[in-house]
Coordinates of C-alpha atoms in Angstrom, one line a residue:
Chain A
M1 CA -0.1 0.0 -0.3
S2 CA 2.9 2.6 -0.9
Q3 CA 0.8 4.9 -2.8
A4 CA -1.3 6.8 -0.2
A5 CA -3.8 8.6 -2.0
R6 CA -5.9 11.8 -0.3
R7 CA -9.1 12.4 -2.6
S8 CA -12.7 13.3 -2.3
I9 CA -14.5 10.6 -4.6
Q10 CA -16.6 13.3 -6.2
D11 CA -13.4 15.1 -8.1
M12 CA -11.5 11.8 -7.9
G13 CA -9.0 11.7 -10.6
F14 CA -8.8 15.6 -10.7
E15 CA -6.7 16.1 -7.7
D16 CA -3.1 15.0 -7.1
K17 CA -2.1 12.2 -5.1
A18 CA -0.6 13.6 -1.7
S19 CA 1.6 11.9 0.6
I20 CA 1.0 10.1 4.0
K21 CA 1.9 12.6 6.1
E22 CA -0.4 15.2 4.4
A23 CA -3.2 12.4 4.5
A24 CA -2.7 12.2 8.1
R25 CA -4.0 15.6 8.3
P26 CA -7.3 16.2 8.8
V27 CA -9.4 17.4 6.1
Q28 CA -11.6 19.7 8.5
Q29 CA -9.6 21.1 10.6
S30 CA -10.2 24.7 9.4
A31 CA -14.0 23.9 9.5
T32 CA -14.4 22.3 12.9
R33 CA -11.6 22.0 15.9
A34 CA -10.2 18.5 16.5
R35 CA -11.7 16.8 19.1
I36 CA -9.5 13.5 19.3
E37 CA -5.8 14.0 18.2
I38 CA -3.3 11.0 17.9
Q39 CA -0.1 12.5 17.7
G40 CA 2.8 9.7 17.1
V41 CA 1.3 6.8 18.8
H42 CA 3.6 3.5 18.5
K43 CA 2.6 0.3 20.3
R44 CA 5.0 -2.6 21.0
Y45 CA 4.9 -5.6 22.8
V46 CA 7.7 -6.6 24.7
S47 CA 8.4 -10.3 25.9
R48 CA 11.5 -11.7 27.0
K49 CA 12.1 -13.5 23.6
S50 CA 11.1 -10.7 21.0
T51 CA 9.4 -7.3 20.3
F52 CA 6.4 -7.2 18.7
E53 CA 5.6 -4.0 16.9
A54 CA 1.9 -3.8 16.1
L55 CA 1.6 0.2 15.5
R56 CA 4.0 2.6 13.9
D57 CA 3.7 6.1 13.9
I58 CA 0.2 6.8 13.9
N59 CA -0.9 10.6 13.5
L60 CA -4.7 10.9 13.0
S61 CA -7.2 13.8 14.2
L62 CA -10.6 13.4 14.9
G63 CA -13.0 16.5 14.2
S64 CA -16.0 17.7 16.3
N65 CA -19.2 16.1 14.7
E66 CA -17.1 14.2 12.2
F67 CA -17.7 10.5 11.3
L68 CA -14.5 8.9 11.0
T69 CA -13.9 5.5 10.1
I70 CA -10.5 3.2 10.4
L71 CA -10.5 0.8 7.8
G72 CA -8.2 -2.3 7.8
P73 CA -7.9 -5.8 7.6
S74 CA -8.0 -7.9 10.6
G75 CA -4.6 -7.5 12.4
C76 CA -4.0 -4.4 11.8
G77 CA -4.2 -2.8 15.2
K78 CA -7.2 -0.7 14.5
S79 CA -9.2 -1.7 17.7
T80 CA -5.8 -1.5 19.6
L81 CA -6.0 2.1 18.3
L82 CA -9.8 2.3 19.2
R83 CA -9.0 1.2 22.7
M84 CA -5.9 3.3 23.1
V85 CA -8.4 6.2 22.2
A86 CA -11.1 4.7 24.6
G87 CA -8.3 4.2 27.6
L88 CA -8.3 1.1 27.7
D89 CA -4.8 0.6 26.6
E90 CA -1.8 2.4 26.7
P91 CA 0.4 3.8 23.8
T92 CA 4.2 2.3 24.0
E93 CA 5.5 6.0 22.7
G94 CA 3.1 9.2 21.4
Q95 CA 0.0 10.5 23.1
L96 CA -3.6 10.8 22.6
L97 CA -5.7 14.2 23.0
I98 CA -9.4 14.9 23.7
D99 CA -10.2 18.5 23.7
G100 CA -6.2 19.3 23.9
E101 CA -6.0 17.1 27.5
E102 CA -4.0 14.1 27.3
I103 CA -6.0 10.4 27.7
H104 CA -5.1 8.6 30.7
G105 CA -7.4 5.6 31.4
P106 CA -11.3 5.5 30.4
G107 CA -13.8 8.2 30.9
A108 CA -17.3 9.4 30.4
D109 CA -16.2 11.4 27.8
R110 CA -15.6 8.6 25.4
G111 CA -18.4 6.4 25.1
M112 CA -17.6 3.1 23.4
V113 CA -19.6 0.1 21.6
F114 CA -17.6 -2.9 21.6
Q115 CA -17.8 -6.0 19.3
G116 CA -19.3 -8.4 21.5
Y117 CA -22.1 -8.0 23.5
T118 CA -21.6 -6.4 26.8
L119 CA -24.9 -5.3 28.0
F120 CA -25.0 -5.6 31.5
P121 CA -27.1 -8.7 31.8
W122 CA -28.6 -8.2 35.3
L123 CA -30.5 -5.0 34.0
T124 CA -33.4 -4.0 31.7
V125 CA -33.1 -2.2 28.2
R126 CA -34.3 0.6 30.3
E127 CA -31.9 0.4 33.1
N128 CA -28.9 -0.2 30.6
I129 CA -29.6 2.8 28.8
E130 CA -29.7 4.9 32.5
Y131 CA -26.8 3.2 33.6
G132 CA -24.7 6.1 33.0
P133 CA -26.9 8.8 33.9
K134 CA -27.2 7.0 37.2
L135 CA -23.8 6.7 38.0
Q136 CA -23.3 10.6 37.3
G137 CA -26.7 11.2 39.7
M138 CA -29.0 12.3 37.4
P139 CA -32.4 12.4 39.3
T140 CA -35.0 9.5 38.7
L141 CA -37.6 11.6 36.7
E142 CA -34.7 13.0 34.2
R143 CA -33.5 10.1 33.8
R144 CA -36.7 8.2 32.8
S145 CA -37.4 11.0 30.0
L146 CA -34.3 10.2 28.9
S147 CA -34.5 6.8 28.5
N148 CA -37.6 7.0 27.3
H149 CA -36.1 9.3 24.3
W150 CA -33.3 6.5 23.4
L151 CA -35.6 3.8 23.6
S152 CA -37.9 5.4 20.8
V153 CA -34.9 6.6 18.7
I154 CA -34.0 3.1 18.9
R155 CA -37.3 1.9 18.5
L156 CA -37.6 -0.4 21.3
E157 CA -39.9 1.1 23.3
Q158 CA -42.0 -2.1 23.9
F159 CA -38.7 -3.6 25.3
A160 CA -38.2 -1.3 27.9
Q161 CA -38.5 -4.4 30.6
A162 CA -37.0 -7.1 28.9
Y163 CA -33.1 -8.1 29.6
P164 CA -30.9 -8.6 27.1
K165 CA -31.1 -12.2 26.7
Q166 CA -34.4 -11.9 25.6
L167 CA -33.4 -9.7 22.4
S168 CA -31.7 -10.6 19.5
G169 CA -28.0 -9.6 18.2
G170 CA -29.4 -6.4 16.4
M171 CA -31.2 -5.3 19.3
K172 CA -28.9 -5.4 22.0
Q173 CA -26.5 -3.3 19.8
R174 CA -29.3 -0.8 19.1
V175 CA -29.3 -0.7 23.1
A176 CA -25.7 -0.8 23.4
I177 CA -25.6 2.6 21.5
A178 CA -28.5 4.0 22.8
R179 CA -26.8 3.2 26.2
A180 CA -23.4 4.7 25.1
L181 CA -25.1 7.9 24.1
A182 CA -27.7 8.7 26.6
N183 CA -24.6 9.7 28.5
R184 CA -23.6 12.1 26.3
P185 CA -20.3 11.2 25.6
K186 CA -17.5 13.8 23.5
V187 CA -16.9 10.8 21.1
L188 CA -18.4 7.9 20.3
L189 CA -16.2 4.9 19.4
M190 CA -17.5 1.9 17.6
D191 CA -15.5 -1.3 17.4
E192 CA -16.9 -3.2 14.9
P193 CA -20.2 -2.9 16.4
F194 CA -22.3 -5.0 13.1
G195 CA -19.4 -7.7 12.7
A196 CA -21.6 -10.5 14.2
L197 CA -24.8 -9.4 12.5
D198 CA -26.5 -10.9 9.2
A199 CA -26.3 -9.0 6.4
Q200 CA -30.2 -7.6 6.4
T201 CA -29.7 -6.7 10.0
K202 CA -26.3 -5.1 9.5
Q203 CA -27.6 -2.6 7.0
E204 CA -30.6 -1.4 9.0
M205 CA -28.0 -1.0 12.0
Q206 CA -26.1 1.0 9.7
E207 CA -29.1 3.1 8.5
M208 CA -30.2 3.9 11.8
L209 CA -26.9 4.9 13.2
L210 CA -26.2 7.5 10.4
E211 CA -29.8 8.8 11.4
V212 CA -28.7 9.3 15.0
W213 CA -25.9 10.3 13.9
E214 CA -27.5 13.2 11.8
R215 CA -29.9 14.0 14.2
E216 CA -27.5 14.2 17.2
K217 CA -24.5 15.5 15.9
T218 CA -22.2 13.3 17.5
T219 CA -19.0 12.5 17.3
V220 CA -17.7 9.1 15.9
L221 CA -14.4 7.2 15.5
F222 CA -15.7 4.0 13.7
I223 CA -13.6 0.7 13.5
T224 CA -14.3 -1.9 10.8
H225 CA -13.1 -4.0 8.0
D226 CA -16.2 -4.1 5.5
I227 CA -15.0 -1.6 2.8
D228 CA -19.4 -1.1 2.2
E229 CA -20.1 0.0 6.2
A230 CA -17.0 2.5 5.7
I231 CA -18.6 4.1 2.5
F232 CA -22.1 4.5 3.6
L233 CA -21.4 5.4 7.3
S234 CA -18.3 7.8 6.8
Q235 CA -17.6 11.3 5.8
R236 CA -13.7 10.0 5.9
I237 CA -12.1 6.9 5.6
V238 CA -8.5 6.3 7.0
V239 CA -7.2 3.0 5.5
M240 CA -5.0 1.1 7.6
G241 CA -2.4 -1.7 6.6
T242 CA -0.5 -4.5 8.3
G243 CA 3.1 -5.6 9.3
P244 CA 3.0 -3.1 11.7
G245 CA 0.1 -1.3 11.9
H246 CA 0.1 1.9 9.8
L247 CA -1.9 4.5 8.4
A248 CA -1.7 3.9 4.8
A249 CA -4.3 6.3 3.2
E250 CA -7.3 8.4 3.7
Y251 CA -10.3 9.1 1.8
E252 CA -13.2 11.9 1.7
V253 CA -16.6 10.5 1.4
K254 CA -18.6 13.2 -0.4
L255 CA -21.7 11.5 -1.0
P256 CA -24.8 13.6 0.2
E257 CA -26.0 13.5 4.0
G258 CA -29.5 11.7 4.7
R259 CA -28.1 8.6 2.9
T260 CA -30.1 5.5 2.2
A261 CA -29.8 2.0 1.1
D262 CA -29.6 3.7 -2.6
V263 CA -26.8 5.6 -2.1
R264 CA -24.8 2.0 -2.8
E265 CA -25.3 1.9 -6.2
H266 CA -24.2 5.5 -6.5
P267 CA -21.4 5.6 -9.2
D268 CA -19.0 8.0 -6.7
F269 CA -19.9 4.6 -4.1
L270 CA -19.1 2.2 -6.5
A271 CA -15.8 4.1 -7.7
L272 CA -14.3 4.4 -4.1
K273 CA -15.6 0.5 -3.4
R274 CA -13.5 -0.3 -6.3
E275 CA -10.3 1.4 -5.2
L276 CA -10.6 0.6 -1.9
S277 CA -10.8 -2.9 -2.5
H278 CA -7.7 -2.7 -4.8
L279 CA -5.9 -1.1 -1.7
L280 CA -6.8 -3.4 0.7
K281 CA -5.9 -6.5 -1.4
H282 CA -2.2 -5.0 -1.5
Chain B
M1 CA -41.5 -41.2 -1.6
E2 CA -38.4 -42.8 -3.3
P3 CA -37.9 -46.5 -2.4
G4 CA -34.9 -46.9 -0.5
V5 CA -35.1 -43.7 1.4
K6 CA -36.0 -44.3 4.7
K7 CA -37.4 -41.3 7.0
R8 CA -35.1 -41.3 9.9
A9 CA -37.2 -41.0 12.9
P10 CA -36.0 -37.9 15.4
Q11 CA -33.7 -40.1 18.2
R12 CA -35.6 -40.3 21.6
L13 CA -32.0 -39.8 23.9
Q14 CA -30.6 -36.7 21.9
I15 CA -27.9 -34.9 23.8
Y16 CA -28.7 -32.1 26.0
K17 CA -32.7 -31.9 24.5
A18 CA -34.5 -30.4 26.5
I19 CA -37.6 -32.7 28.0
H20 CA -41.3 -31.9 29.2
P21 CA -41.2 -31.3 33.2
Q22 CA -43.4 -34.1 33.7
A23 CA -41.1 -36.4 32.0
F24 CA -38.5 -35.1 34.0
L25 CA -40.4 -35.4 37.2
L26 CA -41.5 -39.3 36.3
T27 CA -37.9 -39.9 35.4
A28 CA -36.5 -38.7 38.7
I29 CA -39.1 -40.3 41.0
S30 CA -38.6 -43.5 39.0
S31 CA -35.1 -43.6 40.3
F32 CA -36.4 -43.3 43.9
V33 CA -39.1 -45.9 43.5
L34 CA -35.9 -48.6 41.8
L35 CA -33.8 -47.9 45.1
I36 CA -36.8 -48.7 47.4
G37 CA -37.5 -51.5 45.2
V38 CA -34.0 -53.0 45.6
W39 CA -33.9 -51.9 48.9
L40 CA -37.2 -54.0 49.6
L41 CA -36.2 -57.0 47.8
L42 CA -33.0 -57.5 49.7
S43 CA -34.4 -57.0 53.0
T44 CA -37.8 -58.7 52.9
S45 CA -35.7 -61.7 50.7
G46 CA -33.8 -62.9 53.7
V47 CA -31.0 -62.2 51.8
V48 CA -29.5 -59.2 54.0
N49 CA -30.3 -60.2 58.0
P50 CA -32.4 -57.2 59.0
I51 CA -29.8 -56.0 61.2
F52 CA -27.9 -54.7 58.4
L53 CA -30.4 -53.8 56.3
P54 CA -33.9 -53.1 57.9
P55 CA -37.0 -53.3 55.5
P56 CA -38.0 -50.1 54.4
Q57 CA -41.3 -49.9 56.2
A58 CA -39.6 -50.6 59.3
V59 CA -37.8 -47.4 58.8
L60 CA -40.5 -45.1 57.5
T61 CA -42.6 -46.6 60.8
E62 CA -39.4 -45.7 62.8
L63 CA -39.1 -42.3 61.1
F64 CA -42.7 -41.5 62.1
V65 CA -41.9 -42.3 65.8
Q66 CA -38.8 -40.1 65.5
L67 CA -40.7 -37.1 64.1
G68 CA -43.4 -37.9 66.4
S69 CA -40.8 -36.9 69.5
S70 CA -40.3 -33.6 70.2
E71 CA -36.7 -34.7 71.4
Y72 CA -35.7 -35.8 67.9
W73 CA -37.1 -32.4 66.7
G74 CA -34.6 -30.8 69.3
H75 CA -31.5 -32.9 67.6
I76 CA -32.9 -31.5 64.0
G77 CA -33.1 -27.9 65.6
I78 CA -29.6 -27.8 66.6
S79 CA -28.2 -29.4 63.6
V80 CA -29.5 -26.7 61.7
F81 CA -28.2 -24.4 63.8
R82 CA -25.0 -25.8 63.3
V83 CA -24.9 -26.1 59.8
F84 CA -26.3 -22.4 59.2
S85 CA -24.2 -20.8 61.8
G86 CA -20.5 -22.5 60.2
F87 CA -22.2 -22.0 57.0
A88 CA -23.5 -18.1 57.6
L89 CA -19.8 -17.3 59.0
A90 CA -18.1 -18.7 56.3
C91 CA -20.0 -16.7 53.9
A92 CA -19.7 -13.6 55.6
I93 CA -16.1 -13.4 55.4
G94 CA -15.7 -15.6 52.4
I95 CA -17.5 -13.9 50.1
P96 CA -15.9 -10.7 50.3
L97 CA -12.5 -12.0 50.6
G98 CA -13.2 -13.9 47.5
I99 CA -14.4 -10.9 45.6
L100 CA -11.4 -9.2 46.7
A101 CA -8.9 -11.9 45.8
G102 CA -10.7 -12.0 42.6
T103 CA -10.6 -8.6 41.5
F104 CA -7.0 -7.1 42.2
K105 CA -3.7 -9.0 41.3
Y106 CA -1.8 -7.9 44.6
S107 CA -4.8 -9.2 46.4
E108 CA -5.1 -12.7 44.9
A109 CA -1.3 -13.1 45.5
F110 CA -1.8 -12.2 49.0
I111 CA -4.9 -14.7 49.7
E112 CA -4.9 -17.2 47.2
P113 CA -1.5 -19.1 47.6
L114 CA -2.4 -19.3 51.7
M115 CA -6.1 -20.4 50.9
E116 CA -4.9 -23.2 48.5
F117 CA -2.6 -24.5 51.2
I118 CA -4.7 -24.6 53.9
R119 CA -7.5 -26.2 51.7
Y120 CA -5.4 -29.3 51.5
M121 CA -5.3 -29.7 55.1
P122 CA -8.1 -32.2 55.7
A123 CA -10.8 -30.3 58.0
V124 CA -11.1 -33.1 59.9
A125 CA -7.8 -33.4 60.8
F126 CA -8.3 -30.0 62.5
I127 CA -11.0 -31.7 65.2
P128 CA -8.2 -32.6 67.8
L129 CA -6.8 -29.1 67.5
I130 CA -10.4 -27.3 67.5
M131 CA -11.2 -29.3 70.7
V132 CA -8.1 -27.8 72.0
W133 CA -9.0 -24.3 71.4
A134 CA -12.6 -24.2 71.3
G135 CA -13.5 -27.3 73.7
I136 CA -16.4 -29.5 73.2
G137 CA -18.9 -26.5 73.1
E138 CA -20.8 -25.3 70.2
S139 CA -18.4 -23.2 68.9
S140 CA -16.2 -26.0 67.9
K141 CA -19.0 -27.6 65.6
I142 CA -19.2 -24.4 64.0
L143 CA -15.8 -24.0 63.6
L144 CA -15.0 -27.2 62.0
I145 CA -18.1 -26.5 59.6
F146 CA -16.6 -22.9 58.7
I147 CA -13.0 -24.3 58.3
G148 CA -14.5 -27.1 55.9
C149 CA -16.2 -24.1 53.8
F150 CA -14.7 -21.2 54.1
F151 CA -10.9 -22.0 52.1
Q152 CA -13.0 -23.6 49.4
L153 CA -15.7 -20.5 49.2
V154 CA -12.9 -18.2 48.9
L155 CA -10.9 -19.6 46.0
M156 CA -14.4 -20.3 44.1
V157 CA -15.6 -16.9 45.1
A158 CA -12.2 -15.6 43.5
D159 CA -12.5 -17.4 40.3
L160 CA -16.3 -16.1 40.0
T161 CA -15.4 -12.9 39.9
R162 CA -12.1 -13.2 37.8
R163 CA -14.6 -14.8 35.0
V164 CA -16.8 -11.9 34.7
P165 CA -16.6 -10.6 31.0
H166 CA -14.0 -8.0 31.0
D167 CA -15.9 -6.0 28.5
L168 CA -18.8 -5.6 31.1
L169 CA -15.9 -4.1 32.9
H170 CA -14.8 -1.9 30.2
A171 CA -18.3 -0.8 29.2
S172 CA -19.3 0.2 32.7
F173 CA -15.5 2.2 32.8
T174 CA -16.5 4.1 29.3
L175 CA -19.7 4.8 30.8
G176 CA -18.1 6.8 33.5
A177 CA -17.5 3.8 36.3
S178 CA -15.0 4.6 38.7
R179 CA -12.8 1.5 40.1
W180 CA -15.2 0.9 43.1
Q181 CA -18.7 1.6 41.3
A182 CA -17.3 -0.7 38.8
I183 CA -16.9 -3.2 41.7
D184 CA -20.1 -2.4 43.2
S185 CA -22.3 -2.1 40.1
V186 CA -20.9 -4.8 37.3
L187 CA -18.3 -7.4 39.5
I188 CA -20.6 -8.3 42.1
K189 CA -23.9 -7.7 40.1
A190 CA -22.4 -10.2 37.7
I191 CA -21.6 -12.8 39.8
R192 CA -24.9 -13.0 41.9
P193 CA -26.2 -16.4 40.2
Q194 CA -23.2 -18.1 40.1
L195 CA -22.7 -17.4 43.8
M196 CA -25.8 -18.7 44.6
H197 CA -25.1 -21.7 42.8
T198 CA -21.4 -22.3 44.6
L199 CA -23.2 -21.6 48.1
R200 CA -25.5 -24.6 47.2
L201 CA -22.9 -26.9 46.8
I202 CA -21.0 -25.5 49.8
L203 CA -24.1 -26.0 51.8
G204 CA -24.0 -29.4 51.1
W205 CA -20.7 -29.8 52.1
A206 CA -21.5 -28.0 55.5
W207 CA -23.8 -30.9 56.4
T208 CA -20.6 -33.4 55.9
Y209 CA -19.0 -31.6 58.3
L210 CA -21.5 -31.1 60.7
V211 CA -22.2 -35.0 60.6
V212 CA -18.3 -35.3 61.4
A213 CA -18.3 -32.8 64.3
E214 CA -21.4 -34.3 65.7
L215 CA -19.8 -37.7 65.7
V216 CA -17.4 -36.5 68.3
A217 CA -17.8 -35.8 72.1
V218 CA -21.6 -34.2 71.5
N219 CA -24.9 -35.2 73.0
S220 CA -27.0 -33.5 70.5
G221 CA -27.9 -33.2 67.0
L222 CA -28.7 -35.7 63.8
G223 CA -24.9 -37.1 64.0
Y224 CA -25.3 -37.9 67.8
T225 CA -28.6 -39.9 67.3
I226 CA -26.7 -41.7 63.9
M227 CA -23.9 -42.8 66.5
K228 CA -26.2 -43.3 69.8
A229 CA -28.0 -45.6 67.2
Q230 CA -24.9 -47.4 66.1
R231 CA -24.1 -48.1 70.3
F232 CA -27.4 -50.2 70.1
L233 CA -27.5 -51.8 66.8
N234 CA -30.1 -49.7 65.6
T235 CA -30.0 -49.8 61.8
E236 CA -33.6 -48.2 61.6
Q237 CA -32.6 -45.1 63.6
I238 CA -29.6 -44.9 61.5
F239 CA -31.4 -45.0 58.5
V240 CA -33.8 -42.6 59.6
G241 CA -30.9 -40.2 60.3
L242 CA -29.6 -40.2 57.3
I243 CA -32.7 -39.9 55.3
V244 CA -33.8 -36.7 57.5
I245 CA -30.4 -35.3 56.9
G246 CA -30.6 -35.9 53.0
L247 CA -34.2 -34.5 53.3
L248 CA -33.0 -31.2 55.2
G249 CA -30.2 -30.9 52.5
L250 CA -33.0 -31.4 49.4
I251 CA -35.0 -29.0 51.1
T252 CA -32.8 -26.1 51.4
D253 CA -31.3 -27.0 48.2
R254 CA -34.6 -26.8 46.2
I255 CA -35.3 -23.6 48.2
M256 CA -31.7 -21.7 46.9
A257 CA -32.5 -23.4 43.4
Y258 CA -36.0 -21.9 43.7
L259 CA -34.6 -18.3 45.0
N260 CA -31.9 -18.2 42.4
K261 CA -34.9 -18.4 39.6
R262 CA -36.9 -15.7 41.3
M263 CA -34.0 -13.5 42.3
F264 CA -32.3 -13.6 39.0
P265 CA -34.8 -13.9 35.8
W266 CA -32.2 -12.4 33.5
A267 CA -29.9 -15.2 34.0

């Protein structure tokens, strides 16, 4: 993946290819201030016998209200990078900032939706959504109306009193998204949240997520190895390569807002998909 | 249907396949019936001397005789008291200690190897020591039951705590939980159904240690009635003691299983 590229797909082919360094600079820095900054991050696992380099010199900024996807094959370290932003993992070198402050450990400002199912099985759907606000000491009535709002957003009002074990995989992830967003994080981190779902459910979830993102204008950092998913959801895609994990290319996705399933037929969508498939094959 | 193609009948005994609750109950009852049947056959046919194996009807009669006496209920009462005191004491100290050992690596290092070491010392071998320490009063029986349960309980609770999915903990952190909030609102909550299961198991052992405790230097309790009956070769009464202990165990176990279902419908 030597030929790093940065382009918007609307004017694809008219813009010059840029270097990796330039690619790593945020596209919209002038428009919105950076929420998350990843600066010169390396990750090495050192054992007595050998050293494994998982991530090499990652530089990336995520703007406010941006939907950024990190796209990469399995084993490229994208999940590790996301966990560092969440504060669940530490970089060996370099630093990560949120609103200019260095990240140390996890916190309520960075909500996360995990790949596996992480709803608290002993809490009902409503209680799961209210978990974060309850910890912050939000009064019961306020909490109730907040969870009502999110139950309606994810269209699971009739499941308010259900326990997670009674929900399908897609429903569980919907609740997980609502639980994270009800806590009003500055950034929503999503680690292949739809990876375990069937194709149909996956598409429904993507549409719902976009709807929520457009309405709530949250900042999202999304991880996936699914090219379609990355293009459909994102404003910007950062492609990662393996051995060791590094940023290989960056693309701006200039598809219209309010995307629906039809956008998958859009020539720009298909062109970008072709290019990304090509890139990931190498 | 094509010739030669045989329709396969579903197998009756499928691995893990659920069966109707009534079928389950009937099958369970049949094993009891079988046991009693074999017993009846052996004791009435004269193959076995009734001094060694009294017929079931004799045992049943003896059971009602004993249950009709207030003295026997006194024995039952004191035994139940000892079991639950020892068990409750083991839980009160063992559960928090186990959670602590399962939560932090330092506490694991401090607590677990020591517990593993003591665990291998047979509780029964403590009896002489206990009698020196606590005499032959109530506290010695309770102490033996405590020793029999406590060390195992700590290790099992620690293991349960460690096996809580780490992502649940991480999820709570990303939702703003502090360390102590995570322990309180995730770890402790998550282990409850399994903990109940562990307690059922441990309570079974408590009954075992009770009888051991009551076989030595006591003059009350179900274990004592068994010992006394042996002295007079009253095998009926030995059987009654065994059956009563079995029934008490079964009843408490069923109650706990029921509570588990009621309290943790989400599990």
